[in-house]
Amino acid sequence: MKKKLFILCLSYLIPFVLSAQKISISLPEQSNKEYTFILSKGIKQDTIQKGMLSFAGDVIINIPEKEKYYEGMGSLQIKDVRPLNIIVNHEDFSVEQGPDQKYIFKNSRENEYLYSVIQEGARPAQDTTLYASSFIGLVRYMQQLNRLASQGGSLMEKANARLYALNQLDMDKLYTSGIWYNVVDGLTKLTPDRQLMAEDMVRLMKRIKSQEVFEHLANNLILITEQYGWDDAFDVIVPYIEESGRIAVPQGRIFDAFALAKVRKGTLAPALDGLSPSLIEAGYSRTLLVFYQPDCENCHTQIDRLINDYPKLKEQNIRIVSISSDTNKDVFAGDVKRFPWPDSDKLCDYKGFAGINFVRYGIMSTPTFFLLDEKGAVIKRYALITDIDFSTSLKEEK
């Protein structure tokens, strides 16, 4: 009898243990259709629940206990139907679609506030206790950034948008808004000065409270600066991330970025395993390090340009050292036959991106070029051959 009573009590407790919030949704016109319910986290979307709507078009979404502190946008997605975007913020509530196709919410101040704007065009007073109020502000800011990017704007408009980001933009709330990418992308386009953009991003990062949000933005900015070859921005953002101490155990892209950040303007380039003579013993006026992948189309395009320029570079006493991520000796040997520089300057340890030279230099993407001076100090990092000025000096780059 006691065992049955225990099982009965447990059956009542389990829903409360597994679910932090319940959302009842009724969409009669979408009966028997497959659905997915997701939560927004930066550029990622976490699938919380999947299944089939009932014959009556009903479903109960159970927000799991691990998401009990989540405040932000959730989205019910059904194929060929506009998503139902709702605010998830500790409320147990219900929503149904009326005959006029409008959504009717019960027991949700958040969504009643939001949908009074979406469906009725209302202008409710700002309520800082509601995520909905902040979300509407974020959407309006996103629209402002989009307009500045597509149509341009006055210097004053761009300055105001920048000042809002620096002083008021809440990155923690933006993280769960579903419009993270749009806003971050817009912020990177506010100014063509990459160093200024990077300094603004550092100021934003300093105001972030959540460790999860901090790491997500750090990863995003590292990816953006590396993809576009914005080295001036990279050299501001990554050292700050490392010096902040907020990444105790760097992994993946952040680990590589920390290594790459150490190979920046003015630093002595790390020794290259397998290279003889070394970077500082050869007596060249300049050295160009070329990190590439054998299956990278752009790598081949850039190397073809370098091959064409090599006779002129050789006359200028410029050394070319190529470092391949190949893992096949035969493929590597066949590939480098066309390279006109000495075989001793064609390196490969057949370990791919895990090779010691790729790790020492923190290579995250290819091609990556490092121009060194006669002492082996880094003058600048590049992504395109056409951007390289072989006559430049470290003093000029600083």
Tab-separated table of C-alpha atoms in Angstrom:
chain	number	residue	atom	x	y	z
A	1	MET	CA	0.000	0.000	0.000
A	2	LYS	CA	2.841	2.387	0.912
A	3	LYS	CA	4.592	1.585	-2.374
A	4	LYS	CA	1.434	2.432	-4.367
A	5	LEU	CA	1.011	5.678	-2.428
A	6	PHE	CA	4.640	6.622	-3.155
A	7	ILE	CA	4.178	5.972	-6.890
A	8	LEU	CA	0.954	8.005	-6.872
A	9	CYS	CA	2.679	10.955	-5.178
A	10	LEU	CA	5.592	10.700	-7.589
A	11	SER	CA	3.239	10.867	-10.554
A	12	TYR	CA	1.978	14.224	-9.298
A	13	LEU	CA	5.481	15.546	-8.655
A	14	ILE	CA	7.135	14.581	-11.958
A	15	PRO	CA	5.485	17.312	-14.078
A	16	PHE	CA	6.729	19.958	-11.660
A	17	VAL	CA	10.246	18.490	-11.673
A	18	LEU	CA	10.536	18.276	-15.450
A	19	SER	CA	8.657	21.400	-16.484
A	20	ALA	CA	9.297	24.969	-15.376
A	21	GLN	CA	6.467	26.440	-17.453
A	22	LYS	CA	3.464	25.261	-19.481
A	23	ILE	CA	2.063	26.991	-22.531
A	24	SER	CA	-1.276	25.781	-23.924
A	25	ILE	CA	-1.717	26.547	-27.617
A	26	SER	CA	-4.859	26.044	-29.702
A	27	LEU	CA	-4.676	26.418	-33.485
A	28	PRO	CA	-7.741	24.595	-34.904
A	29	GLU	CA	-6.810	25.270	-38.527
A	30	GLN	CA	-3.434	23.554	-38.063
A	31	SER	CA	-4.734	20.256	-36.680
A	32	ASN	CA	-2.664	17.091	-37.194
A	33	LYS	CA	0.356	19.059	-38.395
A	34	GLU	CA	3.944	18.604	-37.240
A	35	TYR	CA	5.411	21.374	-35.122
A	36	THR	CA	8.699	22.413	-33.544
A	37	PHE	CA	9.025	24.791	-30.596
A	38	ILE	CA	12.317	26.638	-30.255
A	39	LEU	CA	13.970	29.165	-27.973
A	40	SER	CA	16.339	31.817	-29.328
A	41	LYS	CA	19.912	32.093	-28.049
A	42	GLY	CA	22.040	34.446	-30.109
A	43	ILE	CA	22.494	32.998	-33.582
A	44	LYS	CA	21.463	29.578	-32.289
A	45	GLN	CA	18.005	28.081	-31.859
A	46	ASP	CA	17.377	25.445	-29.205
A	47	THR	CA	14.662	22.924	-30.022
A	48	ILE	CA	12.595	22.434	-26.880
A	49	GLN	CA	9.797	20.224	-28.150
A	50	LYS	CA	8.660	18.511	-31.359
A	51	GLY	CA	5.548	16.592	-32.214
A	52	MET	CA	2.126	16.631	-33.830
A	53	LEU	CA	-0.753	18.975	-33.072
A	54	SER	CA	-3.871	17.132	-31.928
A	55	PHE	CA	-6.990	16.566	-34.030
A	56	ALA	CA	-8.347	19.768	-32.499
A	57	GLY	CA	-5.111	21.654	-33.178
A	58	ASP	CA	-4.017	21.718	-29.543
A	59	VAL	CA	-0.619	21.275	-27.943
A	60	ILE	CA	0.939	21.924	-24.532
A	61	ILE	CA	4.513	23.193	-24.631
A	62	ASN	CA	6.518	22.226	-21.559
A	63	ILE	CA	9.473	24.512	-20.943
A	64	PRO	CA	12.065	22.270	-19.238
A	65	GLU	CA	13.465	22.956	-15.788
A	66	LYS	CA	16.900	23.756	-17.219
A	67	GLU	CA	15.350	26.773	-18.970
A	68	LYS	CA	13.491	28.071	-15.912
A	69	TYR	CA	15.435	31.344	-15.968
A	70	TYR	CA	14.886	31.924	-19.691
A	71	GLU	CA	13.324	35.267	-20.620
A	72	GLY	CA	12.898	35.900	-24.303
A	73	MET	CA	11.281	34.774	-27.513
A	74	GLY	CA	9.928	31.335	-28.244
A	75	SER	CA	8.634	30.250	-31.625
A	76	LEU	CA	6.123	27.577	-32.650
A	77	GLN	CA	7.073	26.594	-36.169
A	78	ILE	CA	4.772	24.693	-38.513
A	79	LYS	CA	5.672	24.024	-42.142
A	80	ASP	CA	4.161	26.517	-44.627
A	81	VAL	CA	2.635	28.539	-41.775
A	82	ARG	CA	3.881	31.827	-40.347
A	83	PRO	CA	5.606	31.075	-37.009
A	84	LEU	CA	3.808	31.935	-33.796
A	85	ASN	CA	6.347	34.026	-31.892
A	86	ILE	CA	5.625	34.440	-28.209
A	87	ILE	CA	7.423	35.592	-25.100
A	88	VAL	CA	8.530	32.928	-22.645
A	89	ASN	CA	8.995	34.457	-19.198
A	90	HIS	CA	7.956	32.202	-16.279
A	91	GLU	CA	4.223	32.516	-17.084
A	92	ASP	CA	1.874	29.544	-17.443
A	93	PHE	CA	-0.553	30.789	-20.061
A	94	SER	CA	-2.729	29.846	-22.991
A	95	VAL	CA	-3.139	31.220	-26.494
A	96	GLU	CA	-5.740	30.479	-29.130
A	97	GLN	CA	-6.431	31.799	-32.599
A	98	GLY	CA	-9.850	33.364	-33.029
A	99	PRO	CA	-12.074	33.343	-36.127
A	100	ASP	CA	-10.505	36.647	-37.193
A	101	GLN	CA	-7.053	34.973	-37.134
A	102	LYS	CA	-5.962	37.124	-34.191
A	103	TYR	CA	-4.265	35.537	-31.206
A	104	ILE	CA	-5.981	35.685	-27.837
A	105	PHE	CA	-3.815	35.276	-24.725
A	106	LYS	CA	-4.880	34.388	-21.201
A	107	ASN	CA	-2.714	34.877	-18.092
A	108	SER	CA	0.192	36.470	-19.973
A	109	ARG	CA	0.880	40.147	-19.375
A	110	GLU	CA	3.949	39.784	-21.568
A	111	ASN	CA	2.169	38.581	-24.684
A	112	GLU	CA	-0.931	40.713	-24.164
A	113	TYR	CA	1.385	43.741	-24.153
A	114	LEU	CA	3.335	42.542	-27.199
A	115	TYR	CA	0.343	41.586	-29.301
A	116	SER	CA	-1.521	44.791	-28.494
A	117	VAL	CA	1.258	46.396	-30.552
A	118	ILE	CA	1.477	43.693	-33.239
A	119	GLN	CA	-2.246	43.153	-33.796
A	120	GLU	CA	-3.855	46.398	-32.685
A	121	GLY	CA	-1.139	48.935	-33.393
A	122	ALA	CA	-1.403	50.141	-29.813
A	123	ARG	CA	1.231	52.330	-28.172
A	124	PRO	CA	1.269	51.126	-24.563
A	125	ALA	CA	3.312	52.979	-21.969
A	126	GLN	CA	6.810	51.608	-21.492
A	127	ASP	CA	6.906	48.991	-18.748
A	128	THR	CA	10.456	48.049	-17.761
A	129	THR	CA	9.170	45.088	-15.733
A	130	LEU	CA	8.179	43.322	-18.968
A	131	TYR	CA	10.503	41.693	-21.471
A	132	ALA	CA	7.916	42.650	-24.115
A	133	SER	CA	8.662	46.328	-23.610
A	134	SER	CA	12.401	45.741	-24.063
A	135	PHE	CA	11.784	43.529	-27.104
A	136	ILE	CA	9.783	46.233	-28.866
A	137	GLY	CA	12.663	48.648	-28.249
A	138	LEU	CA	15.133	46.121	-29.686
A	139	VAL	CA	13.019	45.643	-32.815
A	140	ARG	CA	12.828	49.398	-33.370
A	141	TYR	CA	16.601	49.664	-32.949
A	142	MET	CA	17.120	46.812	-35.439
A	143	GLN	CA	14.906	48.657	-37.937
A	144	GLN	CA	16.977	51.797	-37.421
A	145	LEU	CA	20.213	49.874	-38.112
A	146	ASN	CA	18.704	48.242	-41.199
A	147	ARG	CA	17.641	51.619	-42.537
A	148	LEU	CA	21.096	53.114	-41.984
A	149	ALA	CA	22.750	50.136	-43.706
A	150	SER	CA	20.429	50.048	-46.734
A	151	GLN	CA	19.547	53.717	-47.242
A	152	GLY	CA	22.401	55.494	-45.522
A	153	GLY	CA	21.909	58.297	-43.054
A	154	SER	CA	23.373	61.489	-41.702
A	155	LEU	CA	26.412	61.514	-39.452
A	156	MET	CA	24.120	62.557	-36.599
A	157	GLU	CA	21.810	59.568	-37.128
A	158	LYS	CA	24.743	57.169	-37.149
A	159	ALA	CA	26.241	58.824	-34.086
A	160	ASN	CA	22.934	58.509	-32.219
A	161	ALA	CA	22.640	54.829	-33.172
A	162	ARG	CA	26.187	54.245	-31.947
A	163	LEU	CA	25.601	56.086	-28.663
A	164	TYR	CA	22.447	54.048	-28.025
A	165	ALA	CA	24.442	50.847	-28.418
A	166	LEU	CA	27.208	52.020	-26.111
A	167	ASN	CA	24.950	53.336	-23.350
A	168	GLN	CA	21.609	51.554	-23.534
A	169	LEU	CA	21.672	48.387	-25.642
A	170	ASP	CA	21.062	45.377	-23.390
A	171	MET	CA	23.029	42.494	-24.907
A	172	ASP	CA	21.663	40.031	-22.351
A	173	LYS	CA	18.092	40.676	-23.512
A	174	LEU	CA	19.145	40.823	-27.147
A	175	TYR	CA	20.564	37.290	-26.772
A	176	THR	CA	17.078	35.763	-26.423
A	177	SER	CA	15.271	38.129	-28.814
A	178	GLY	CA	15.632	36.171	-32.045
A	179	ILE	CA	17.124	39.257	-33.752
A	180	TRP	CA	20.663	38.943	-32.360
A	181	TYR	CA	22.296	38.467	-35.758
A	182	ASN	CA	20.489	41.436	-37.326
A	183	VAL	CA	21.562	43.828	-34.577
A	184	VAL	CA	25.170	42.622	-34.252
A	185	ASP	CA	25.567	42.695	-38.027
A	186	GLY	CA	24.129	46.223	-38.105
A	187	LEU	CA	26.516	47.378	-35.389
A	188	THR	CA	29.543	46.224	-37.386
A	189	LYS	CA	28.379	48.425	-40.276
A	190	LEU	CA	27.882	51.649	-38.336
A	191	THR	CA	31.420	52.827	-39.033
A	192	PRO	CA	34.025	51.907	-41.660
A	193	ASP	CA	36.729	52.389	-39.011
A	194	ARG	CA	37.348	48.806	-37.915
A	195	GLN	CA	39.407	49.753	-34.889
A	196	LEU	CA	36.649	52.086	-33.644
A	197	MET	CA	34.056	49.357	-34.255
A	198	ALA	CA	36.167	46.945	-32.223
A	199	GLU	CA	36.529	49.409	-29.361
A	200	ASP	CA	32.740	49.827	-29.337
A	201	MET	CA	32.302	46.053	-29.185
A	202	VAL	CA	34.681	45.873	-26.230
A	203	ARG	CA	32.577	48.470	-24.411
A	204	LEU	CA	29.466	46.384	-25.111
A	205	MET	CA	31.162	43.240	-23.807
A	206	LYS	CA	32.134	44.977	-20.588
A	207	ARG	CA	28.440	45.544	-19.821
A	208	ILE	CA	27.349	41.943	-20.415
A	209	LYS	CA	26.323	40.176	-17.206
A	210	SER	CA	25.742	36.610	-18.433
A	211	GLN	CA	28.780	34.410	-19.005
A	212	GLU	CA	26.871	32.518	-21.709
A	213	VAL	CA	26.113	35.733	-23.588
A	214	PHE	CA	29.707	36.984	-23.201
A	215	GLU	CA	31.153	33.785	-24.691
A	216	HIS	CA	28.600	33.776	-27.512
A	217	LEU	CA	29.410	37.339	-28.564
A	218	ALA	CA	33.133	36.603	-28.232
A	219	ASN	CA	32.780	33.653	-30.623
A	220	ASN	CA	30.672	35.699	-33.053
A	221	LEU	CA	33.127	38.598	-33.166
A	222	ILE	CA	36.118	36.299	-33.629
A	223	LEU	CA	34.339	34.598	-36.533
A	224	ILE	CA	33.317	37.916	-38.136
A	225	THR	CA	36.751	39.536	-37.889
A	226	GLU	CA	38.475	36.413	-39.159
A	227	GLN	CA	36.033	35.860	-42.045
A	228	TYR	CA	36.330	39.411	-43.324
A	229	GLY	CA	40.017	39.796	-42.571
A	230	TRP	CA	39.401	42.703	-40.176
A	231	ASP	CA	42.760	42.356	-38.476
A	232	ASP	CA	42.682	45.796	-36.849
A	233	ALA	CA	39.423	44.829	-35.137
A	234	PHE	CA	40.685	41.345	-34.246
A	235	ASP	CA	43.774	42.817	-32.586
A	236	VAL	CA	41.568	44.933	-30.302
A	237	ILE	CA	38.786	42.467	-29.484
A	238	VAL	CA	40.698	39.236	-28.863
A	239	PRO	CA	43.320	40.630	-26.464
A	240	TYR	CA	40.479	42.178	-24.431
A	241	ILE	CA	38.627	38.836	-24.276
A	242	GLU	CA	41.771	37.109	-23.048
A	243	GLU	CA	42.728	39.825	-20.573
A	244	SER	CA	39.172	39.995	-19.171
A	245	GLY	CA	39.741	36.612	-17.515
A	246	ARG	CA	36.164	35.578	-18.287
A	247	ILE	CA	37.253	32.651	-20.484
A	248	ALA	CA	38.934	30.386	-17.944
A	249	VAL	CA	39.397	27.430	-20.309
A	250	PRO	CA	39.506	28.634	-23.927
A	251	GLN	CA	38.344	26.041	-26.427
A	252	GLY	CA	37.748	25.762	-30.153
A	253	ARG	CA	37.696	29.050	-32.014
A	254	ILE	CA	38.505	31.079	-28.897
A	255	PHE	CA	41.582	28.934	-28.175
A	256	ASP	CA	42.837	29.464	-31.735
A	257	ALA	CA	42.097	33.187	-31.550
A	258	PHE	CA	44.139	33.557	-28.364
A	259	ALA	CA	47.072	31.917	-30.135
A	260	LEU	CA	46.606	34.052	-33.256
A	261	ALA	CA	46.364	37.240	-31.166
A	262	LYS	CA	49.856	36.572	-29.836
A	263	VAL	CA	51.136	36.748	-33.417
A	264	ARG	CA	50.255	40.402	-33.949
A	265	LYS	CA	52.029	43.558	-35.101
A	266	GLY	CA	55.403	44.019	-33.507
A	267	THR	CA	55.670	40.557	-31.953
A	268	LEU	CA	58.411	38.130	-32.948
A	269	ALA	CA	56.902	35.438	-35.176
A	270	PRO	CA	56.936	31.960	-33.594
A	271	ALA	CA	59.526	29.529	-34.914
A	272	LEU	CA	58.326	27.295	-37.736
A	273	ASP	CA	58.905	23.601	-37.159
A	274	GLY	CA	60.889	22.045	-40.018
A	275	LEU	CA	62.145	25.347	-41.476
A	276	SER	CA	65.855	25.804	-42.205
A	277	PRO	CA	67.332	28.352	-42.167
A	278	SER	CA	65.068	29.872	-39.520
A	279	LEU	CA	63.054	33.063	-39.912
A	280	ILE	CA	65.768	35.219	-38.334
A	281	GLU	CA	68.851	33.509	-39.794
A	282	ALA	CA	68.158	33.740	-43.504
A	283	GLY	CA	68.982	37.424	-44.068
A	284	TYR	CA	65.942	38.359	-46.151
A	285	SER	CA	64.526	41.905	-46.234
A	286	ARG	CA	60.986	40.532	-45.865
A	287	THR	CA	59.410	37.092	-45.349
A	288	LEU	CA	55.872	36.136	-46.312
A	289	LEU	CA	54.342	33.150	-44.510
A	290	VAL	CA	51.568	31.469	-46.484
A	291	PHE	CA	49.190	29.170	-44.578
A	292	TYR	CA	46.882	27.301	-46.941
A	293	GLN	CA	44.656	24.247	-47.465
A	294	PRO	CA	44.978	21.988	-50.508
A	295	ASP	CA	41.198	21.897	-51.100
A	296	CYS	CA	40.658	25.653	-50.634
A	297	GLU	CA	39.738	27.320	-53.945
A	298	ASN	CA	40.624	30.812	-52.751
A	299	CYS	CA	43.968	29.507	-51.484
A	300	HIS	CA	44.827	28.362	-54.987
A	301	THR	CA	43.708	31.699	-56.444
A	302	GLN	CA	45.937	33.633	-54.029
A	303	ILE	CA	48.914	31.304	-54.508
A	304	ASP	CA	48.587	31.592	-58.312
A	305	ARG	CA	48.929	35.371	-57.930
A	306	LEU	CA	51.917	34.866	-55.662
A	307	ILE	CA	53.558	32.556	-58.203
A	308	ASN	CA	53.125	35.215	-60.893
A	309	ASP	CA	54.685	37.847	-58.634
A	310	TYR	CA	57.503	35.634	-57.366
A	311	PRO	CA	60.241	36.664	-59.852
A	312	LYS	CA	59.800	40.304	-58.819
A	313	LEU	CA	59.653	39.414	-55.108
A	314	LYS	CA	62.820	37.311	-55.428
A	315	GLU	CA	64.644	40.295	-56.886
A	316	GLN	CA	63.554	42.320	-53.843
A	317	ASN	CA	65.094	39.702	-51.515
A	318	ILE	CA	61.673	38.597	-50.231
A	319	ARG	CA	61.374	35.032	-48.966
A	320	ILE	CA	58.189	32.960	-49.391
A	321	VAL	CA	57.475	30.164	-46.908
A	322	SER	CA	54.351	28.076	-47.570
A	323	ILE	CA	52.764	25.931	-44.857
A	324	SER	CA	50.174	23.386	-45.977
A	325	SER	CA	47.458	21.659	-43.948
A	326	ASP	CA	47.612	18.628	-46.232
A	327	THR	CA	47.447	15.159	-44.675
A	328	ASN	CA	48.532	13.197	-47.762
A	329	LYS	CA	52.236	13.138	-48.679
A	330	ASP	CA	51.673	12.251	-52.339
A	331	VAL	CA	49.065	14.973	-52.854
A	332	PHE	CA	51.307	17.529	-51.126
A	333	ALA	CA	54.351	16.552	-53.210
A	334	GLY	CA	52.378	16.892	-56.435
A	335	ASP	CA	50.796	20.184	-55.417
A	336	VAL	CA	53.987	22.038	-54.490
A	337	LYS	CA	55.904	21.150	-57.655
A	338	ARG	CA	54.530	24.304	-59.261
A	339	PHE	CA	55.723	26.564	-56.425
A	340	PRO	CA	58.877	28.381	-57.651
A	341	TRP	CA	60.390	29.031	-54.223
A	342	PRO	CA	62.906	26.549	-52.714
A	343	ASP	CA	61.634	23.134	-51.599
A	344	SER	CA	63.084	23.792	-48.143
A	345	ASP	CA	60.512	26.593	-47.755
A	346	LYS	CA	57.529	24.352	-48.522
A	347	LEU	CA	56.392	22.939	-45.184
A	348	CYS	CA	53.847	20.296	-44.215
A	349	ASP	CA	53.708	17.910	-41.251
A	350	TYR	CA	50.617	16.070	-42.593
A	351	LYS	CA	48.576	16.770	-39.448
A	352	GLY	CA	46.157	19.307	-40.922
A	353	PHE	CA	45.081	22.179	-38.668
A	354	ALA	CA	46.331	20.156	-35.683
A	355	GLY	CA	49.907	20.502	-36.910
A	356	ILE	CA	52.335	22.359	-34.656
A	357	ASN	CA	52.806	25.320	-36.997
A	358	PHE	CA	49.064	25.864	-37.514
A	359	VAL	CA	48.518	25.650	-33.751
A	360	ARG	CA	51.393	28.027	-32.895
A	361	TYR	CA	50.016	30.642	-35.252
A	362	GLY	CA	46.383	30.058	-34.234
A	363	ILE	CA	45.264	29.543	-37.824
A	364	MET	CA	41.456	29.382	-37.991
A	365	SER	CA	40.897	29.847	-41.720
A	366	THR	CA	42.914	29.920	-44.907
A	367	PRO	CA	44.539	31.498	-46.713
A	368	THR	CA	46.317	33.482	-44.007
A	369	PHE	CA	49.441	35.504	-44.754
A	370	PHE	CA	51.966	37.008	-42.326
A	371	LEU	CA	54.448	39.606	-43.548
A	372	LEU	CA	57.612	39.685	-41.426
A	373	ASP	CA	60.468	42.173	-41.372
A	374	GLU	CA	64.183	41.352	-41.566
A	375	LYS	CA	64.253	40.560	-37.831
A	376	GLY	CA	61.317	38.142	-37.977
A	377	ALA	CA	58.841	40.568	-36.382
A	378	VAL	CA	55.243	40.574	-37.614
A	379	ILE	CA	54.419	43.621	-39.744
A	380	LYS	CA	50.841	42.650	-40.567
A	381	ARG	CA	48.452	39.752	-41.189
A	382	TYR	CA	46.536	39.503	-44.479
A	383	ALA	CA	43.887	37.420	-46.221
A	384	LEU	CA	44.513	38.595	-49.810
A	385	ILE	CA	47.746	38.894	-51.805
A	386	THR	CA	46.519	42.098	-53.452
A	387	ASP	CA	46.340	43.795	-50.037
A	388	ILE	CA	50.008	43.189	-49.234
A	389	ASP	CA	52.427	46.092	-49.488
A	390	PHE	CA	55.842	44.408	-49.369
A	391	SER	CA	57.578	47.757	-48.961
A	392	THR	CA	55.726	48.665	-45.773
A	393	SER	CA	57.484	48.642	-42.430
A	394	LEU	CA	56.426	47.909	-38.896
A	395	LYS	CA	56.781	51.604	-38.031
A	396	GLU	CA	54.392	52.590	-40.846
A	397	GLU	CA	51.801	49.950	-39.870
A	398	LYS	CA	51.798	51.116	-36.245
